[in-house]
Amino acid sequence: MSTLFDQLKDKVATENKSIVFPEGLDERILTAASQLSAAGILTPILIGEKASIKQKAGEIAVDVSSCKILDPKEFAEFDLMVETFVERRKGKATEEDARKMLLDGNYFGTMLVYMNQADGLVSGATHSTADTVRPALQIIKTKEGIKKTSGVFVMVRDDEKYVFADCAINMAPEAQDLAEIAVESAVTADLFDVDPRIAMLSFSTKGSAKSEETEKVTEALQIAKEKNPSLVIDGEFQFDAAIVPSVAEKKAPDSVLNGDANTFIFPSLEAGNIGYKIAQRLGGFEAVGPVLQGLNKPVNDLSRGCSADDVFKLALITAAQA
């Protein structure tokens, strides 16, 4: 695991990226921010009242002097931000609405990213996933051609790395959604130095069973190929046929994947969530994520049970995405 994050450090250390942390009074955020700034990896932007943040940092004996601290109530460009927010929401928010909403750290921080005053955002230590993701979907929005964001876990065990998606966001993705998830997961895999070999998973391998569920995966495969013809991708596959060469030889001998897939697209959130937790708890893999993908700019969500180390790692990932 240390090798993975050492690689990410090397990627971002020379880029001088800035990452927003809307939860500027959280001890875990302050600890991670102080470590990131002290190491010169990136510039943390802490959101909140300056005096309160400095007092809290002093209480837990961390140095945030190299961090940037922004208080929405004192932000010099707040009027411009309000105007930009109203324009971005296209009639869905009045100026009065905007002034109230932008006092919220997540909305304020997301607008900093949208206005190119920060490169990415990490939140969720004290907020729900919805509180983190909603402003991103409303303001930053998804990339052209991508209708939905999705959540990836990178599963790491010693030198092994695999990408699992979607394990965090979309409960019942349609074929178009699965195709988008596959295309974006290839980008995420590259970020982690995984040369993506993508398997579209199901309970059937190459037509061994027929149902609406398997046909959805087959349709998603074709859409993904059309979206990005350079992808190394195939399906539909049972998991063993995707990762065990001897099984692949029997079940899918003509596939471009020869039992060596490393990026797995699950047919539903239920399957993906169960799958990554089994790998984590029984297989001894560490689950890095969820890493949100498909947005125009990176926003990532912490677990409320996260540690300072989790914050540090997710900030690295966010900076690498940027």
XYZ file of C-alpha atoms in Angstrom:
322
model
C 0.000 0.000 0.000
C 2.843 2.379 0.779
C 4.177 1.899 -2.759
C 0.824 2.943 -4.240
C 0.694 6.186 -2.297
C 4.392 6.878 -2.767
C 3.665 6.796 -6.498
C 0.769 9.218 -6.045
C 2.953 11.552 -3.979
C 5.511 11.613 -6.776
C 2.751 12.421 -9.268
C 1.316 15.395 -7.407
C 4.270 16.825 -5.461
C 5.491 18.962 -8.380
C 2.014 20.097 -9.481
C 1.230 22.485 -6.596
C -2.426 21.424 -6.436
C -4.841 22.884 -3.882
C -7.541 20.773 -2.243
C -10.545 22.164 -0.351
C -11.576 20.706 3.002
C -15.000 22.111 3.957
C -14.825 20.536 7.436
C -12.048 22.792 8.702
C -12.721 22.218 12.407
C -12.505 18.427 12.318
C -9.398 17.092 14.087
C -8.741 14.447 11.437
C -8.938 17.038 8.671
C -6.610 19.398 10.527
C -4.082 16.623 11.186
C -4.032 15.472 7.571
C -3.928 19.045 6.242
C -0.935 19.875 8.419
C 0.892 16.765 7.180
C 0.119 17.480 3.535
C 1.252 21.097 3.752
C 4.360 20.305 5.813
C 5.451 17.737 3.237
C 4.897 20.217 0.411
C 2.619 17.762 -1.401
C -0.290 20.149 -1.942
C -1.937 23.242 -0.495
C -4.901 22.496 1.790
C -7.721 25.041 1.841
C -9.592 24.839 5.146
C -13.111 26.292 5.251
C -14.354 27.945 8.424
C -13.795 30.794 10.840
C -10.055 31.513 10.935
C -9.767 32.083 14.681
C -11.696 28.908 15.486
C -9.619 26.784 13.109
C -6.335 28.139 14.484
C -7.537 27.616 18.053
C -8.585 24.028 17.308
C -5.268 23.314 15.581
C -3.437 24.648 18.624
C -5.479 22.455 20.952
C -4.440 19.311 19.088
C -0.891 20.590 18.494
C -0.866 20.643 14.700
C 0.592 23.368 12.510
C -1.735 24.785 9.869
C 0.293 27.909 9.174
C 1.054 26.677 5.636
C -2.615 25.977 4.942
C -4.990 28.471 3.391
C -8.018 29.285 5.578
C -11.152 30.780 4.024
C -14.222 31.966 5.883
C -17.274 32.304 3.590
C -18.473 35.270 5.659
C -15.240 37.153 4.970
C -14.521 35.948 1.452
C -13.621 38.940 -0.729
C -15.213 37.479 -3.850
C -18.415 36.297 -2.185
C -20.643 38.547 -4.322
C -19.032 37.213 -7.486
C -19.490 33.678 -6.198
C -23.189 34.345 -5.564
C -23.611 35.731 -9.069
C -21.760 32.768 -10.587
C -23.800 30.277 -8.563
C -27.129 31.792 -9.645
C -25.988 31.691 -13.266
C -24.826 28.094 -12.938
C -28.100 26.951 -11.386
C -30.035 28.537 -14.287
C -33.044 29.844 -12.440
C -33.152 27.115 -9.784
C -31.751 29.449 -7.100
C -32.356 33.121 -6.387
C -29.659 35.484 -5.154
C -31.135 35.201 -1.661
C -31.006 31.394 -1.896
C -27.400 31.541 -3.084
C -26.267 33.764 -0.208
C -27.659 31.280 2.306
C -26.435 28.151 0.536
C -22.902 29.439 0.003
C -22.391 29.848 3.733
C -22.444 26.052 3.811
C -18.904 24.708 3.591
C -19.657 22.082 0.967
C -21.377 24.505 -1.388
C -18.745 27.191 -0.791
C -15.905 24.721 -1.323
C -17.456 23.265 -4.457
C -17.814 26.749 -5.901
C -14.112 27.373 -5.241
C -13.364 24.320 -7.383
C -15.810 25.426 -10.086
C -14.290 28.920 -10.143
C -10.771 27.459 -10.523
C -9.658 28.682 -7.106
C -9.033 25.085 -6.023
C -8.290 21.855 -7.880
C -10.509 19.446 -5.956
C -12.547 18.863 -2.806
C -12.558 16.262 -0.022
C -15.463 16.121 2.430
C -17.556 13.616 4.360
C -15.745 13.362 7.705
C -18.797 14.869 9.398
C -21.227 15.092 6.459
C -23.247 12.468 4.614
C -22.409 11.324 1.093
C -25.442 13.262 -0.161
C -24.150 16.477 1.454
C -20.848 16.033 -0.365
C -22.076 14.821 -3.738
C -25.179 17.015 -4.210
C -23.272 20.320 -4.596
C -20.854 18.642 -6.995
C -23.672 17.372 -9.205
C -25.414 20.755 -9.157
C -22.332 22.900 -9.751
C -19.421 20.948 -11.228
C -21.653 18.426 -13.000
C -20.650 15.363 -14.975
C -18.397 15.285 -18.020
C -19.891 15.592 -21.472
C -21.378 12.242 -22.448
C -21.553 11.081 -18.824
C -24.975 11.195 -17.201
C -24.074 9.852 -13.758
C -21.118 9.870 -11.431
C -19.975 6.531 -10.022
C -17.834 5.219 -7.176
C -14.731 3.070 -7.592
C -12.715 1.124 -5.057
C -9.098 0.246 -5.762
C -8.418 -3.074 -4.082
C -4.788 -3.439 -2.992
C -2.950 -6.440 -1.542
C 0.847 -6.365 -1.652
C 1.669 -5.809 -5.348
C -1.844 -6.672 -6.572
C -4.186 -3.865 -7.648
C -7.721 -4.208 -8.989
C -10.458 -1.688 -9.758
C -14.059 -2.453 -8.668
C -16.998 -0.312 -9.885
C -19.656 0.853 -9.175
C -19.606 0.033 -5.467
C -20.911 3.280 -4.007
C -23.415 5.338 -5.998
C -25.798 3.795 -8.578
C -28.191 1.195 -7.214
C -29.623 -0.197 -10.449
C -27.577 1.053 -13.429
C -28.978 0.660 -16.920
C -26.858 -0.507 -19.860
C -25.888 3.081 -20.723
C -24.845 3.684 -17.122
C -22.723 0.527 -17.019
C -20.994 1.557 -20.230
C -20.178 4.988 -18.797
C -18.877 3.368 -15.604
C -16.622 1.087 -17.661
C -15.171 3.960 -19.704
C -14.517 6.121 -16.648
C -13.114 3.188 -14.650
C -10.439 2.777 -17.317
C -9.370 6.374 -16.660
C -9.285 5.740 -12.910
C -7.304 2.532 -13.416
C -4.663 4.475 -15.360
C -4.434 6.920 -12.477
C -3.360 4.071 -10.206
C -0.939 2.612 -12.775
C -3.298 -0.249 -13.601
C -3.340 -0.987 -17.338
C -7.114 -1.502 -17.614
C -8.367 -4.883 -18.759
C -12.093 -4.591 -18.163
C -14.551 -7.373 -17.410
C -18.296 -6.695 -17.462
C -19.549 -9.012 -14.731
C -22.718 -11.073 -14.489
C -23.908 -14.492 -13.300
C -23.432 -15.740 -16.866
C -20.402 -16.110 -19.134
C -20.830 -15.438 -22.835
C -24.484 -16.374 -23.012
C -24.441 -19.381 -20.694
C -27.661 -17.938 -19.260
C -30.216 -15.634 -20.851
C -32.169 -12.985 -18.967
C -32.844 -9.261 -18.933
C -29.946 -8.897 -16.519
C -27.401 -10.638 -18.749
C -28.647 -8.885 -21.881
C -28.223 -5.543 -20.113
C -24.543 -6.333 -19.512
C -24.049 -7.450 -23.121
C -25.653 -4.232 -24.358
C -23.451 -2.195 -22.012
C -20.382 -3.886 -23.470
C -21.284 -2.786 -26.990
C -21.998 0.792 -25.885
C -18.662 0.984 -24.047
C -16.808 -0.235 -27.134
C -18.513 2.434 -29.215
C -17.630 5.112 -26.686
C -13.981 4.081 -26.580
C -12.872 1.534 -29.207
C -9.391 1.364 -27.694
C -10.631 -0.286 -24.489
C -9.534 -3.819 -23.691
C -12.957 -5.003 -22.540
C -15.229 -8.020 -22.742
C -18.264 -9.663 -21.167
C -20.537 -10.844 -19.950
C -18.372 -12.783 -17.464
C -18.753 -14.640 -14.230
C -15.976 -13.501 -11.926
C -13.957 -16.716 -12.162
C -13.980 -16.608 -15.955
C -12.642 -13.060 -15.790
C -9.736 -13.737 -13.458
C -8.791 -17.443 -13.610
C -6.983 -18.361 -16.871
C -7.951 -22.040 -16.752
C -11.641 -21.163 -16.327
C -11.428 -18.502 -19.039
C -9.944 -21.054 -21.445
C -12.990 -23.287 -21.004
C -15.749 -20.673 -20.807
C -14.469 -17.883 -23.087
C -11.575 -19.197 -25.201
C -11.939 -16.516 -27.871
C -12.059 -13.543 -25.514
C -9.556 -10.682 -25.575
C -9.364 -11.302 -21.837
C -7.576 -14.523 -20.971
C -8.483 -14.673 -17.330
C -6.336 -11.655 -16.565
C -8.896 -8.887 -16.053
C -8.019 -6.244 -13.482
C -10.940 -3.816 -13.759
C -14.358 -5.213 -12.871
C -17.709 -3.597 -13.634
C -20.441 -5.016 -11.421
C -24.018 -5.148 -12.759
C -25.535 -3.452 -9.702
C -24.584 -1.543 -6.575
C -25.706 -4.516 -4.521
C -23.253 -6.828 -6.300
C -20.417 -4.314 -6.255
C -20.763 -3.422 -2.592
C -20.930 -7.062 -1.530
C -18.040 -7.954 -3.825
C -15.576 -5.391 -2.568
C -16.393 -6.122 1.071
C -15.810 -9.855 0.550
C -12.436 -9.104 -1.051
C -11.633 -6.759 1.822
C -12.715 -8.951 4.729
C -11.966 -12.458 3.455
C -9.339 -11.745 0.833
C -7.212 -9.375 2.888
C -7.365 -6.559 0.338
C -7.323 -2.937 1.428
C -10.150 -0.969 -0.149
C -9.084 2.504 -1.278
C -12.083 4.704 -1.939
C -14.717 5.301 -2.913
C -13.141 7.428 -5.600
C -15.834 9.390 -7.425
C -15.500 9.493 -11.193
C -17.339 11.096 -14.103
C -17.303 14.660 -12.742
C -15.724 17.590 -14.583
C -13.474 18.191 -11.579
C -12.621 15.878 -8.669
C -14.766 15.728 -5.548
C -14.365 12.802 -3.163
C -16.310 11.537 -0.192
C -14.859 10.346 3.115
C -16.486 7.936 5.512
C -17.620 9.555 8.734
C -15.577 6.882 10.506
C -12.418 7.891 8.650
C -8.987 8.396 10.189
C -6.529 11.227 9.532
C -4.583 8.760 7.385
C -7.705 8.146 5.279
C -8.063 11.893 4.762
C -4.404 12.155 3.758
C -4.735 9.345 1.203
C -7.991 10.580 -0.313
C -6.515 14.067 -0.682
C -3.603 12.533 -2.597
C -6.015 10.689 -4.876
C -8.052 13.850 -5.444
C -4.934 15.824 -6.343
C -3.841 13.069 -8.719
C -7.255 13.152 -10.411
C -6.850 16.891 -10.888
